[in-house]
Short mmCIF file of C-alpha atoms in Angstrom, two decimals:
data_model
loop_
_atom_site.label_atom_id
_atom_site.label_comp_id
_atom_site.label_asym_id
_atom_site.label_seq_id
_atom_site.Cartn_x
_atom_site.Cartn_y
_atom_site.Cartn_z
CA UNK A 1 25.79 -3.57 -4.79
CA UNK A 2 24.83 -3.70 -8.26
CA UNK A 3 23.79 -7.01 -7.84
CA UNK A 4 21.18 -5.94 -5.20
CA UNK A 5 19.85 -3.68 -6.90
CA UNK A 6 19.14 -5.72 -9.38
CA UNK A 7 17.38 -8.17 -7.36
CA UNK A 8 15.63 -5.21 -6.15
CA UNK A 9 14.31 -4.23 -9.37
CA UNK A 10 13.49 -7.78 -10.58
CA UNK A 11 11.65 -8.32 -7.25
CA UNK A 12 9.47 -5.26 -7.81
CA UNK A 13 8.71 -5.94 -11.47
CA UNK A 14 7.39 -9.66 -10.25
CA UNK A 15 5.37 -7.92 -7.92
CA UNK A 16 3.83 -5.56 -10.32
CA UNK A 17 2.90 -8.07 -12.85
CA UNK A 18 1.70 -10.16 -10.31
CA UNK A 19 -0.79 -7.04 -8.91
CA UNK A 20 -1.91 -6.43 -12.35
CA UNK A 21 -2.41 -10.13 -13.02
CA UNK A 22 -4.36 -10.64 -9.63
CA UNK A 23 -6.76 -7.75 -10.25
CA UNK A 24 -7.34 -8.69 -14.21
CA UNK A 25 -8.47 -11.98 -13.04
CA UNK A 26 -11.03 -10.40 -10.17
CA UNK A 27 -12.45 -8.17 -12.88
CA UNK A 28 -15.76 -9.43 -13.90
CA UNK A 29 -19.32 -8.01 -14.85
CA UNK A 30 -20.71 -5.65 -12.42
CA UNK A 31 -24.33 -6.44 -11.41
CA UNK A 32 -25.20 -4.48 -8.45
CA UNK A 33 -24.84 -1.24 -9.95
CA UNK A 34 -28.41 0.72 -10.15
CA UNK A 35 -30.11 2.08 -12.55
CA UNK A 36 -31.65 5.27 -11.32
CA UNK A 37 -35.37 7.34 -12.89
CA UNK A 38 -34.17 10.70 -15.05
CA UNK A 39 -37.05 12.58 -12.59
CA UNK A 40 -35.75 11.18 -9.76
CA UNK A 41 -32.08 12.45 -10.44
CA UNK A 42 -33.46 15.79 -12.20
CA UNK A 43 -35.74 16.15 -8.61
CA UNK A 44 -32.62 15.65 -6.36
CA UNK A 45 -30.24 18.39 -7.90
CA UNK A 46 -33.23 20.44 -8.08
CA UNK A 47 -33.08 20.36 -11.85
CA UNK A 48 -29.23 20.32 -12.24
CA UNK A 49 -28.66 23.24 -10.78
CA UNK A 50 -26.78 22.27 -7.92
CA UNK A 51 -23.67 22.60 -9.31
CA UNK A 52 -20.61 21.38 -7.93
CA UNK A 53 -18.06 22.06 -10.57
CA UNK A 54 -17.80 21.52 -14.08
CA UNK A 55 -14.69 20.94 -16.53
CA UNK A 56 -14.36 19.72 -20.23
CA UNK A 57 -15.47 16.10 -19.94
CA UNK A 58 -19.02 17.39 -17.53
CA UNK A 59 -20.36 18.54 -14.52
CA UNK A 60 -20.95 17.15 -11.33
CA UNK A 61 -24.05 17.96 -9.09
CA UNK A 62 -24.84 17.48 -5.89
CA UNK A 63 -28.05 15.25 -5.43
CA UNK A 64 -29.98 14.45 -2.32
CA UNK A 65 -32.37 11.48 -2.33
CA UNK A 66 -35.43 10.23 -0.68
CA UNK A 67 -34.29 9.22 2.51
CA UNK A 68 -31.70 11.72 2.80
CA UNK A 69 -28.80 10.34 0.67
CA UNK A 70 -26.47 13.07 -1.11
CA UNK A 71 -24.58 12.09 -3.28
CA UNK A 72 -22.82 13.27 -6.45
CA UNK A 73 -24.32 13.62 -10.03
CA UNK A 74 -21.71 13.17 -13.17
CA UNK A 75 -23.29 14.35 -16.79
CA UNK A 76 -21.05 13.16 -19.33
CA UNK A 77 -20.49 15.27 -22.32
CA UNK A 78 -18.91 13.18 -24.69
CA UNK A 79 -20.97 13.79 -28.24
CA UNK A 80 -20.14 10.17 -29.91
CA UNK A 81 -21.15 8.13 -26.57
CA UNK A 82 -23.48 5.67 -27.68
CA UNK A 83 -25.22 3.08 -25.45
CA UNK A 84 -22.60 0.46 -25.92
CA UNK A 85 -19.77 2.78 -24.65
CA UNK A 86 -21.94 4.00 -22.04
CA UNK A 87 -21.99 0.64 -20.34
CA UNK A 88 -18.92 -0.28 -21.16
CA UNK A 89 -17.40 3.05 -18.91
CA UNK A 90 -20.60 1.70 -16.36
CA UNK A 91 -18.92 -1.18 -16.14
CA UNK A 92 -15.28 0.05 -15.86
CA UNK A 93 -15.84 2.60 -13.51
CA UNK A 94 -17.76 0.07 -11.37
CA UNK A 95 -15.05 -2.29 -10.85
CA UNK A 96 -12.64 0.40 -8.99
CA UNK A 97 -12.83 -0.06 -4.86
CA UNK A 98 -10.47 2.08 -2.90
CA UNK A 99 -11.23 3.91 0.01
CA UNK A 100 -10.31 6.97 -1.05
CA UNK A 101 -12.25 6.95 -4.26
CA UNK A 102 -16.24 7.41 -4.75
CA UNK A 103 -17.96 4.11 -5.82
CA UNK A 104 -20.02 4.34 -8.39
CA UNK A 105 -23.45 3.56 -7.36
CA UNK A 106 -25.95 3.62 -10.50
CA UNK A 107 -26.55 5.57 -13.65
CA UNK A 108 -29.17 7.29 -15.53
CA UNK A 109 -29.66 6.93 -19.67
CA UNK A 110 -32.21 9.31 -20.04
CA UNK A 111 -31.98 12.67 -21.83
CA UNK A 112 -28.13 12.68 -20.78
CA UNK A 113 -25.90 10.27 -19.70
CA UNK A 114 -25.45 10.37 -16.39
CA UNK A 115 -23.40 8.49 -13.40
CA UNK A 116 -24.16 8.75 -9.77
CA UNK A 117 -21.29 8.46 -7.28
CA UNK A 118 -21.61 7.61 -3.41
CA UNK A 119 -22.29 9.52 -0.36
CA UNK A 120 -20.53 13.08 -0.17
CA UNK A 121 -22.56 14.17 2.91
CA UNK A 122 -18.94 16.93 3.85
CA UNK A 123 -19.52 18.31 0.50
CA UNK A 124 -15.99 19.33 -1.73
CA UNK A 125 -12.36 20.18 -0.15
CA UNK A 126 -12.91 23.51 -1.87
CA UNK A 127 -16.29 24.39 0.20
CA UNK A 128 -14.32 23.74 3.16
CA UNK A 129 -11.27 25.74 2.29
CA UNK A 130 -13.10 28.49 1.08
CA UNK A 131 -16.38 28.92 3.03
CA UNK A 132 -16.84 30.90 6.27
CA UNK A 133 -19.85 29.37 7.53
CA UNK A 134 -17.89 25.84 7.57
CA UNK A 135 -15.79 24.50 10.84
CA UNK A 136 -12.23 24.93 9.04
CA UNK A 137 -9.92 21.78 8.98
CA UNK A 138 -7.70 20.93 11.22
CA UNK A 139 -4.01 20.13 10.32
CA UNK A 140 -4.34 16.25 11.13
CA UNK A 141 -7.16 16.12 8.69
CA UNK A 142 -5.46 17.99 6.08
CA UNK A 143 -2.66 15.63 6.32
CA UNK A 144 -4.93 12.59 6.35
CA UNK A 145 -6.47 13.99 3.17
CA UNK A 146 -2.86 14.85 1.14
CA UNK A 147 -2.03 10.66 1.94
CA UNK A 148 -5.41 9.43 1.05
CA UNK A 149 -5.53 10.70 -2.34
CA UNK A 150 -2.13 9.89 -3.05
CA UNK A 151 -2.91 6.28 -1.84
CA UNK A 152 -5.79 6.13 -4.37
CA UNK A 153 -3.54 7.61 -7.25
CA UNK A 154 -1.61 5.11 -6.60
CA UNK A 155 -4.08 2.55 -6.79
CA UNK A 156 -5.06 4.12 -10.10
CA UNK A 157 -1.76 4.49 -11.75
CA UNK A 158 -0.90 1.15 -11.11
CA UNK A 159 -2.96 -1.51 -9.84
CA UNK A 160 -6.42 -0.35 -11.47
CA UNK A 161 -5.44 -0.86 -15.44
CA UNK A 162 -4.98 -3.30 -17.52
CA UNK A 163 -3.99 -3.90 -21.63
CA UNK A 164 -7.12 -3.00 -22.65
CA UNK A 165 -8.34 0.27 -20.76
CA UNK A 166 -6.69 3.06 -19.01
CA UNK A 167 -8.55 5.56 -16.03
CA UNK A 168 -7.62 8.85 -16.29
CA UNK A 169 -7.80 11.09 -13.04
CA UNK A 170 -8.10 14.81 -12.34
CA UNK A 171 -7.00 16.14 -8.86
CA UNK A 172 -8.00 19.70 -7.04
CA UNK A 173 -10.04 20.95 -4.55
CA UNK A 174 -13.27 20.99 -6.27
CA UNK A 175 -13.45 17.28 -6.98
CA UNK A 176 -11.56 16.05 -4.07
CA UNK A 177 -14.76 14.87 -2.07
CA UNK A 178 -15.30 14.54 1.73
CA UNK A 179 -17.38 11.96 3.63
CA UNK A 180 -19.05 11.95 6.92
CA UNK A 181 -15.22 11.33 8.70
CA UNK A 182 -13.82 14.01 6.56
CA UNK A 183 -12.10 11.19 4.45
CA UNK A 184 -10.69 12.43 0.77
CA UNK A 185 -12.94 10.79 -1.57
CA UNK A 186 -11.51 11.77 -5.72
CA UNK A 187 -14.67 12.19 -7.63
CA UNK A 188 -13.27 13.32 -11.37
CA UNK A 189 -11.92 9.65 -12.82
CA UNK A 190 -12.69 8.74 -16.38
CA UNK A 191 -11.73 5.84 -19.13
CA UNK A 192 -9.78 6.98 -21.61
CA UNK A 193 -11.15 6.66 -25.04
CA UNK A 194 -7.96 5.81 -26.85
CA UNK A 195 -5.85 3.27 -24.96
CA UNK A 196 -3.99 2.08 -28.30
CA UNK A 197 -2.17 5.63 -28.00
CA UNK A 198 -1.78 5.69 -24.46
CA UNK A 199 1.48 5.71 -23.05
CA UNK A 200 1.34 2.04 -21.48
CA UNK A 201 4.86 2.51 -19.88
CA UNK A 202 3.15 4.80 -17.53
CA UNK A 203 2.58 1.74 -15.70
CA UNK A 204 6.27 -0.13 -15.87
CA UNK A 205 8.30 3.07 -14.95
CA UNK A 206 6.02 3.99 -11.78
CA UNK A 207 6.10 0.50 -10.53
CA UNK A 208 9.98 0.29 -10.66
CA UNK A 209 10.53 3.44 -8.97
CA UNK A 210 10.59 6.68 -11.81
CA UNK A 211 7.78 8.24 -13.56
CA UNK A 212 8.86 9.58 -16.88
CA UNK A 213 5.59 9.09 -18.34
CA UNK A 214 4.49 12.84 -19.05
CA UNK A 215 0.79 11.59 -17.85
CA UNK A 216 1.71 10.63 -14.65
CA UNK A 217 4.25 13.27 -14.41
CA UNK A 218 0.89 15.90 -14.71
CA UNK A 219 -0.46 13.52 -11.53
CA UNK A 220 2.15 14.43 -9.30
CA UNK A 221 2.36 18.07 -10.53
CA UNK A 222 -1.58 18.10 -9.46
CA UNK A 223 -0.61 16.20 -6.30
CA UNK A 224 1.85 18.87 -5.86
CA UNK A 225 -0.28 21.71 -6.18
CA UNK A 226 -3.29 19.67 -3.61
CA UNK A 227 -0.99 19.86 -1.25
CA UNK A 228 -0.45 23.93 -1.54
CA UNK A 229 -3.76 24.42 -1.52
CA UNK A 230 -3.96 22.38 1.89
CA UNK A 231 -1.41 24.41 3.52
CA UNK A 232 -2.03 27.63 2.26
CA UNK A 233 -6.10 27.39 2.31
CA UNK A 234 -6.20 28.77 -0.76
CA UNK A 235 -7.49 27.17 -3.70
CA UNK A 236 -5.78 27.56 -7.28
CA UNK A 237 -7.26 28.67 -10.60
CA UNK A 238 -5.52 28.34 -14.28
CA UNK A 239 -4.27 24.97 -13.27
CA UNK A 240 -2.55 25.98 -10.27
CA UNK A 241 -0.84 29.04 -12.06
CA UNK A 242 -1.79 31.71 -9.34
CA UNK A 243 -1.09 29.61 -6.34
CA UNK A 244 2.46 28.33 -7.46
CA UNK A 245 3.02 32.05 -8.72
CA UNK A 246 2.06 33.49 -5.05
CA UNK A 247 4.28 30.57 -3.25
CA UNK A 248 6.96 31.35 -5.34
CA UNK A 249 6.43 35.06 -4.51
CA UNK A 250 9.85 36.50 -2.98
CA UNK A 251 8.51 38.04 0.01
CA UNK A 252 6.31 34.75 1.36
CA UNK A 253 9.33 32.40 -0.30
CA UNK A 254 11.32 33.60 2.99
CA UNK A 255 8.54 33.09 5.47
CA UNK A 256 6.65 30.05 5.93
CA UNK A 257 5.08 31.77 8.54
CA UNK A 258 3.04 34.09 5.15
CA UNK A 259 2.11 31.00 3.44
CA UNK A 260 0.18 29.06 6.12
CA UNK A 261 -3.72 29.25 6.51
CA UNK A 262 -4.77 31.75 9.08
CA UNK A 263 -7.54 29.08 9.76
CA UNK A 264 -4.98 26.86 11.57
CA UNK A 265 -3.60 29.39 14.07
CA UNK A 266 -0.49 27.67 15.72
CA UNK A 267 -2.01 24.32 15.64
CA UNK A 268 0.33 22.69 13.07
CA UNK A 269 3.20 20.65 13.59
CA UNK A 270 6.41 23.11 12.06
CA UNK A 271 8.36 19.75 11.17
CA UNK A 272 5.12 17.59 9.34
CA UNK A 273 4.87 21.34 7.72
CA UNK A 274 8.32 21.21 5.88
CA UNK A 275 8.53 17.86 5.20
CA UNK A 276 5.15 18.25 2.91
CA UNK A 277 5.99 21.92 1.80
CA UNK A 278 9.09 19.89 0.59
CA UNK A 279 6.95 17.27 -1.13
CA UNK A 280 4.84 19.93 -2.58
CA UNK A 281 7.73 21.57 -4.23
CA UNK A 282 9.16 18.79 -6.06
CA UNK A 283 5.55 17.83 -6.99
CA UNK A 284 5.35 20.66 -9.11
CA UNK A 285 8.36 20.81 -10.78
CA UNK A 286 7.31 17.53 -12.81
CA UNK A 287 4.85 20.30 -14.73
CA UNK A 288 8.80 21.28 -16.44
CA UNK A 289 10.68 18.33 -16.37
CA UNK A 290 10.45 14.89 -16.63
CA UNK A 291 10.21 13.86 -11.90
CA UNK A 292 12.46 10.57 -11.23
CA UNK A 293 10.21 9.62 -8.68
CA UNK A 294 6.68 7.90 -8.90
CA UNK A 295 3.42 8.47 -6.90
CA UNK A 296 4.24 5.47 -4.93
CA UNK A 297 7.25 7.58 -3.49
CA UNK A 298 5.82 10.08 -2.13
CA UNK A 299 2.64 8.22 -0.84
CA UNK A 300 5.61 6.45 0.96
CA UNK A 301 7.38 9.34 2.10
CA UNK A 302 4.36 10.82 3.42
CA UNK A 303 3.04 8.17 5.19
CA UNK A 304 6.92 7.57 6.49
CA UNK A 305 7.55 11.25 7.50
CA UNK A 306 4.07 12.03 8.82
CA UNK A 307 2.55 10.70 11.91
CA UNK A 308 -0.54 10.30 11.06
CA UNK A 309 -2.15 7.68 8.97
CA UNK A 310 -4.64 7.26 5.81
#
């Protein structure tokens, strides 16, 4: 038994470095990507104040284009980037392809630095959670969107670096786009600016099967809280704070019933409803303690345990 598993283990690691070989040597300069008028993106956000949320690294906007395009607006707000590390994260950011991840699609070096991301024509997970006047989501869709993300944080976490640079991700409603099929797009994905003192092991533990790394631990504790706000319909402030607080409250704890969003009446499978309130729940404990699973897992599980597919 021992033995197997350590078959198992080897067999996985060859895998991994073979992945992360395989897309090292793909990586190459990225020529296609265009390089858009500062009038022409200040015209179609109506002078950046279409705002679609904003954090510490910038704000995204929602732009809509001659011809009808919309698509989303990043302004960086790093102080010290300078052209040459502006092109370098052009370049870096252009190079990821997953379908559940917005494509980068040109840039802007005007009178801020600015990236513009692919067609979000559904608008963010939190308009449609939130707003009245939009057709609420069904529970296939909401299940469709919990696996697609976690198939593109897995992507990022371990197919999508290499020794040099590292992409850093941010998961919630607001950024978690949706395209004209209602497909989970995650908009908020940056290169971190000091790989030398980035945990590299990130990479090794998640690809044999535990996650100690406390950055990818944070993934799955946002991954965790996504999926509350998907069942519930509410979305969470204070990094998740009030919705894990109101989960965790005694008197909805004992009725799953409390927790669900009116929105979906009885059309939700009870069984598909566990199995990811389950996931949820052991999602966010990794904000305490170390989780001894990886993102891989539970994309697996969920895919597994859910009939429905990405």
């Amino acid at each position: 038994m021992a033995m197997d598993d350590d078959r198992l283990r080897f067999s996985r690691r060859i895998q991994f470095l073979f992945l992360a070989w395989l897309r090292r040597s793909r990586s190459g300069r990225i020529e296609f990507i265009r390089r858009f008028g500062y009038k022409d993106i200040s015209k179609a956000t109506e002078g950046f104040r279409k705002v679609i949320y904003s954090n510490y690294h910038g704000s995204a906007y929602r732009a809509k284009f001659k011809g009808g395009e919309v698509a989303l607006v990043k302004e960086l707000n790093a102080l010290d980037l300078g052209r040459e590390r502006f092109d370098e994260e052009v370049q870096l950011l252009g190079r990821l392809r997953h379908r559940h991840l917005l494509t980068l699609r040109g840039f802007c070096i005007g009178r801020k630095r600015l990236l513009v991301f692919d067609n979000i024509e559904n608008g963010s997970l939190k308009d449609h959670l939130n707003d009245p006047l939009k057709t609420p989501l069904n529970w296939k869709t909401r299940i469709q969107i919990a696996i697609g993300v976690a198939a593109a944080l897995e992507y990022l976490l371990i197919f999508s670096s290499n020794d040099a640079q590292i992409y850093d991700v941010s998961v919630n409603s607001c950024n978690i786009m949706l395209d004209e099929n209602f497909a989970p797009k995650i908009s908020d994905i940056r290169v971190n600016r000091h790989p030398k003192n980035h945990p590299k092991a990130i990479h090794d533990s998640c690809s044999e099967g535990s996650c100690a790394d406390e950055e990818c631990g944070n993934v799955i504790f946002q991954l965790g809280v996504l999926m509350l706000e998907l069942i519930t319909g509410q979305s969470s402030d204070r990094q998740g704070n009030d919705l894990i607080e109101w989960v965790q409250d005694s008197c909805i704890a004992n009725s799953i019933d409390k927790m669900i969003d009116p929105d979906l009446g009885n059309n939700y499978s009870s069984r598909e409803l566990q199995k990811v309130l389950a996931v949820a729940r052991l999602c966010i404990k990794t904000r305490y303690e170390p989780p001894s699973f990886s993102i891989t897992h539970v994309y697996r599980y969920l895919q597994k345990k859910i009939d429905v597919a990405a």
